[in-house]
Amino acid sequence: METPVFEEIDPVSDCDCPGCRHWRSVLPHSPAGRAPAHPAAHRVLVVATAATATAALGAGQAAAAPTAAHALHRPGDPGGPAAQEPDTPQGPRAPLHGPTGRPAGPAAGTLLPAITRTDIIERAKTWVTAKVPYSMTAYWSDGYRQDCSGYVSMAWKLPTNEWTGSLGAFADRITKEELQPGDILLFHNAANPQSGSHVVIFGGWTDDKHTSYTAYEQTPPHTRTMATPYAYWSNSAKYLPYRYKGVTSATTTPQAGGEPATTDTPDAPETPETSGQAPAGAAAPPASHGVPGYPGRAMFRPGADNPYVTRLGEQLAKKGFGRHYTSGPGPRWSEEDRRNVEAFQRAQGWRGGAADGYPGPETWRRLFS
């Protein structure tokens, strides 16, 4: 008996009919454009020898199952390793160290996707929230490889899965003093990529002396964010700061839970409002219905040192959200403050970017009301 032949057919990528749009939304791993077919034929199981097979199985013989080579990973399963899928929306499933093991980069004339710093950090937070397991071979449901360079590729919204040897080609070298949220610290060991190579996303300074910063990183066992000594825990001198070439300024946009996203102005000079220091002689914001006035986001950024941080911490502890403090609330903004605020925000039912640990006006109102 001839074994039935199974074939996968995908739609072209540039068709804008309702069917194509639907399949592109529900099948994020679909390598559209691989075969010239319409969604009417999408995921069609073609049984080339159906008649022959039917006759052979008519006498009660059990049907043979498709071979493992035809098994499909369902992209909707979060974090499934999708090893059987031939490629992803970010291109072929290249080896960890690139198709040739040598640094590559965008082709000449390639227009890189523009993205704001706010969006980079928001995208980075999605993996932190999901606790994406670390893997050098598995791919998350968004199509990006679950290692450190795949994480940066995802956060920067790159069209390909890059590695430590190629990320630098998508970015410009900067100095430590120029680092801003969304930039990276990259260590690529060219002599032996598997020995020490790593990359983390810079989330902002945690102290005014710039000795520690919030790092977003993909590392075993899963994605995390934590205060990290500059430039890194090990091989510190080998980590170099880079800035994605496609980064742009951001504007304030609303998000779930009533908290607007932080406005980024990456090229603006530092002022009291952006540095976290209260302007000299500035009046305290007015109270409303017993709730003290919200002083603004700048009071709660990495490096901020002011009385509002102390007031916030004391109120968090009073409300039962001070478990991350090790020595009590103080005037300097810390990772302990951020984690306590995040716990409070999650208690409100907020998720994702709305529970980032940085108090906006709605967090402040609920905390003090």
C-alpha positions as a printed Julia matrix, in Angstrom:
369×3 Matrix{Float64}:
   0.0    0.0    0.0
   1.24   3.49  -0.84
   1.56   5.85   2.15
  -0.69   8.94   1.89
   1.25  12.11   1.12
   0.58  15.12   3.34
   1.32  18.63   2.17
   1.14  22.0    3.88
  -0.03  24.94   1.78
   0.3   28.56   2.98
  -1.13  31.76   1.51
   0.93  34.48  -0.08
   2.01  37.17   2.35
   0.86  40.27   0.47
  -2.78  39.33  -0.05
  -5.02  41.72   1.93
  -8.32  39.86   1.65
 -10.2   39.13   4.93
  -9.17  35.48   4.8
  -5.44  36.25   4.56
  -5.67  38.83   7.32
  -7.41  36.3    9.55
  -4.83  33.58   9.01
  -1.93  35.96   9.53
  -3.41  36.91  12.9
  -4.14  33.39  14.15
  -1.07  31.68  12.73
   1.9   33.86  13.72
   4.43  31.19  12.7
   3.03  30.83   9.21
   5.87  31.43   6.73
   3.54  33.17   4.33
   4.66  33.43   0.79
   6.34  30.02   0.65
   3.77  28.61  -1.75
   1.48  30.45  -4.17
  -1.9   29.57  -2.71
  -4.96  31.35  -1.33
  -6.28  30.85   2.24
  -9.09  28.78   0.78
  -6.39  26.15   0.37
  -4.56  27.06   3.61
  -3.61  24.13   5.81
  -5.25  21.79   3.34
  -4.42  18.15   3.88
  -3.73  16.77   0.46
  -4.07  12.99   0.35
  -2.47  12.13  -2.95
  -3.39   8.46  -2.82
  -6.71   8.68  -1.0
  -8.49   6.16  -3.21
  -5.74   3.59  -2.88
  -5.52   4.09   0.87
  -9.27   3.78   1.32
  -9.35   0.49  -0.5
  -6.45  -0.89   1.49
  -7.99   0.12   4.81
 -11.49  -1.0    4.01
 -11.03  -4.42   5.6
 -10.73  -2.96   9.12
  -7.02  -2.3    8.9
  -5.94   0.56  11.18
  -4.92   3.74   9.39
  -1.23   4.61   9.59
  -0.51   7.84  11.48
   1.46  10.58   9.76
   5.17  10.39  10.39
   6.87  12.64  12.91
   8.16  14.78  10.06
   4.59  15.89   9.4
   3.73  16.65  13.05
   2.83  20.27  13.58
   3.47  22.58  16.5
   0.45  24.76  17.11
   1.69  28.36  17.33
  -1.03  29.25  19.81
   0.55  27.05  22.46
   2.58  29.59  24.48
   6.23  28.8   24.56
   6.01  25.54  22.7
   9.31  24.8   21.0
   7.83  24.66  17.5
  10.79  22.61  16.37
   8.91  21.06  13.46
   7.95  24.38  11.89
  10.4   25.17   9.08
  10.75  28.86   9.86
   9.2   31.85  11.64
   7.96  35.34  10.79
  11.52  36.43  11.58
  12.99  34.22   8.9
  14.63  30.77   8.82
  15.49  29.04  12.06
  19.2   29.78  11.83
  21.67  28.21  14.25
  22.43  30.12  17.45
  25.58  31.63  15.98
  24.07  32.62  12.66
  23.87  30.68   9.37
  27.64  30.81   8.91
  28.8   31.37  12.47
  30.15  34.78  11.44
  28.79  38.26  12.23
  26.17  39.4    9.78
  23.76  42.31   9.78
  21.09  44.07   7.73
  21.64  44.09   3.99
  22.76  47.37   2.44
  19.82  49.72   2.04
  17.61  47.79   4.49
  15.14  50.07   6.26
  15.09  49.01   9.93
  11.76  49.09  11.79
  11.35  52.27  13.82
  10.45  51.79  17.5
  10.28  54.03  20.56
  12.15  53.46  23.79
   8.84  53.02  25.58
   7.82  50.29  23.15
  11.17  48.5   23.52
  10.76  48.31  27.29
   7.09  47.33  27.01
   7.98  44.51  24.64
  10.79  43.4   26.96
   8.33  43.29  29.86
   6.03  40.88  28.02
   8.61  38.1   28.32
   9.32  39.02  31.94
   5.61  38.73  32.74
   5.33  35.43  30.85
   8.57  34.11  32.41
   9.65  32.77  29.03
  11.94  29.75  29.62
  15.51  30.16  28.43
  16.49  28.03  25.43
  19.02  28.31  22.64
  16.91  26.14  20.33
  13.24  26.75  21.2
  11.13  29.6   19.81
   8.45  31.49  21.7
   4.94  31.89  20.28
   5.9   35.28  18.77
   8.54  33.56  16.59
  11.66  34.74  18.41
  14.37  32.42  19.73
  14.3   32.06  23.51
  17.91  33.07  24.22
  19.46  36.43  25.11
  19.96  37.69  21.55
  16.53  36.43  20.46
  15.12  38.45  23.37
  16.8   41.64  22.15
  15.66  40.89  18.58
  12.11  40.67  19.93
  12.34  43.83  22.05
  13.78  45.81  19.12
  11.15  44.26  16.83
  13.79  43.14  14.35
  12.59  41.26  11.27
  15.12  38.46  11.96
  16.41  36.41  14.88
  19.89  37.8   15.47
  22.77  36.61  17.67
  25.49  38.33  19.7
  27.76  38.43  16.65
  25.27  40.38  14.54
  23.31  42.63  16.93
  26.07  45.23  16.81
  25.44  45.71  13.08
  21.91  46.91  13.9
  23.17  49.45  16.41
  25.66  52.24  17.06
  28.32  52.19  19.76
  27.63  54.72  22.5
  29.25  55.69  25.79
  28.17  54.74  29.28
  26.98  58.33  29.87
  24.71  58.11  26.8
  22.87  54.97  27.93
  19.08  55.24  27.99
  16.27  52.7   28.42
  16.08  50.43  25.38
  19.83  50.44  24.69
  21.84  47.25  25.24
  25.05  46.07  26.87
  26.64  43.48  24.61
  29.5   41.05  25.15
  30.38  39.03  22.06
  33.27  36.62  22.47
  34.4   36.38  18.84
  37.07  33.78  19.62
  34.56  31.42  21.24
  30.93  32.64  21.01
  29.7   29.93  23.39
  32.01  31.15  26.16
  30.59  34.18  27.95
  28.75  35.87  25.07
  25.65  37.62  26.42
  23.48  40.7   25.95
  21.08  42.56  28.25
  18.65  45.45  27.76
  19.35  48.61  29.73
  16.27  49.74  31.67
  17.62  52.79  33.5
  20.01  53.69  36.3
  19.12  52.67  39.85
  21.5   55.14  41.53
  22.72  58.65  40.83
  26.36  57.53  40.62
  25.53  55.18  37.73
  27.05  52.13  39.35
  23.89  50.0   39.01
  21.07  49.74  36.49
  17.88  47.79  35.84
  18.66  44.99  33.4
  16.12  43.1   31.33
  17.66  39.82  30.28
  16.92  36.35  29.02
  18.9   33.96  31.18
  18.27  30.56  32.81
  15.76  29.65  34.05
  13.61  32.39  32.46
  13.37  36.07  31.53
  13.99  38.43  34.43
  14.59  42.03  35.41
  16.82  43.04  38.29
  19.24  45.65  39.56
  22.64  44.81  38.06
  26.09  46.28  38.71
  27.53  48.12  35.72
  28.42  46.7   33.29
  27.56  43.14  34.38
  28.14  40.58  37.12
  31.05  38.95  35.27
  33.33  39.97  32.38
  32.2   43.49  33.17
  34.87  45.24  31.11
  33.85  43.31  27.99
  30.24  44.55  27.91
  29.86  47.43  25.46
  26.87  49.82  25.22
  24.97  50.0   21.93
  21.92  51.88  20.67
  19.5   50.46  18.1
  19.66  52.46  14.86
  15.88  52.5   14.51
  15.04  54.01  17.93
  12.82  57.11  17.85
  11.28  59.51  20.34
   8.01  58.54  21.97
   4.78  60.28  22.81
   2.53  59.62  25.78
  -0.1   56.99  25.07
  -2.77  55.52  27.37
  -2.55  51.91  28.46
  -4.62  49.39  30.4
  -5.56  50.26  33.97
  -5.67  53.99  33.34
  -1.89  54.45  33.54
  -0.35  56.39  30.61
   2.94  55.11  29.25
   6.03  57.15  30.09
   7.0   59.78  27.54
  10.54  59.39  26.23
  12.59  62.24  24.81
  15.93  60.49  24.27
  17.74  63.42  22.77
  16.56  66.06  25.26
  19.04  67.45  27.8
  18.56  66.34  31.39
  16.38  68.68  33.46
  15.01  68.44  37.01
  11.85  66.93  35.53
  13.7   64.18  33.63
  16.37  63.5   36.23
  13.94  62.81  39.06
  14.91  65.85  41.13
  12.2   68.28  42.13
  12.64  71.75  40.59
  14.03  74.24  43.05
  11.23  76.18  44.76
   8.5   74.1   43.13
   5.24  74.08  45.08
   3.82  70.79  46.31
   1.01  69.5   44.07
  -2.42  70.27  45.55
  -4.41  67.6   47.39
  -7.83  66.5   46.15
 -10.54  64.96  48.36
  -8.0   63.92  50.94
  -5.58  62.44  48.38
  -2.2   64.21  48.25
  -1.38  65.65  44.85
   0.48  63.38  42.45
   3.99  64.83  42.03
   4.7   63.42  38.55
   6.53  60.42  37.11
   9.92  62.1   37.29
   9.87  61.67  41.07
   9.91  57.89  40.72
  12.55  57.18  38.1
  15.89  55.42  38.63
  18.2   57.77  40.49
  15.36  59.86  41.99
  15.93  61.06  45.57
  13.1   63.08  47.11
  10.48  63.08  49.92
   7.77  61.74  47.63
   9.57  58.39  47.38
   9.56  58.13  51.18
   5.88  59.06  51.33
   5.04  56.51  48.68
   6.97  53.78  50.51
   5.34  54.53  53.85
   1.89  54.32  52.27
   2.76  51.05  50.54
   3.85  49.57  53.87
   0.71  50.9   55.55
  -1.43  49.2   52.9
   0.43  45.9   53.31
   2.63  46.16  50.22
   6.02  46.69  51.83
   7.3   43.12  51.94
  10.18  43.8   49.55
  11.74  46.45  51.81
  14.8   45.23  53.68
  15.47  48.4   55.68
  12.28  50.41  55.37
  11.18  53.14  52.94
  13.63  55.92  52.14
  13.92  58.95  49.84
  15.97  57.24  47.12
  14.02  55.27  44.51
  15.07  51.63  44.55
  14.21  48.27  43.05
  12.48  47.49  46.35
  10.13  50.44  45.8
   9.44  49.33  42.25
   8.63  45.76  43.25
   6.27  46.91  46.01
   4.48  49.26  43.62
   4.22  46.43  41.09
   2.65  44.18  43.74
   0.1   46.91  44.51
  -0.69  47.41  40.82
  -1.19  43.68  40.3
  -3.56  43.67  43.26
  -5.68  46.13  41.25
  -5.97  43.51  38.5
  -3.54  45.27  36.18
  -1.14  43.28  34.0
   1.59  43.88  31.45
   2.73  47.47  31.03
   0.07  48.73  33.44
   1.87  46.86  36.26
   5.43  48.01  35.63
   6.17  49.13  39.19
   6.34  52.85  38.36
   3.48  54.83  39.96
   1.32  56.89  37.64
  -1.52  59.17  38.74
  -4.05  56.32  38.99
  -1.7   54.18  41.09
  -1.11  57.19  43.34
  -4.84  57.95  43.68
  -5.74  54.38  44.57
  -2.84  54.01  46.97
  -3.72  57.12  48.99
  -7.52  57.02  48.74
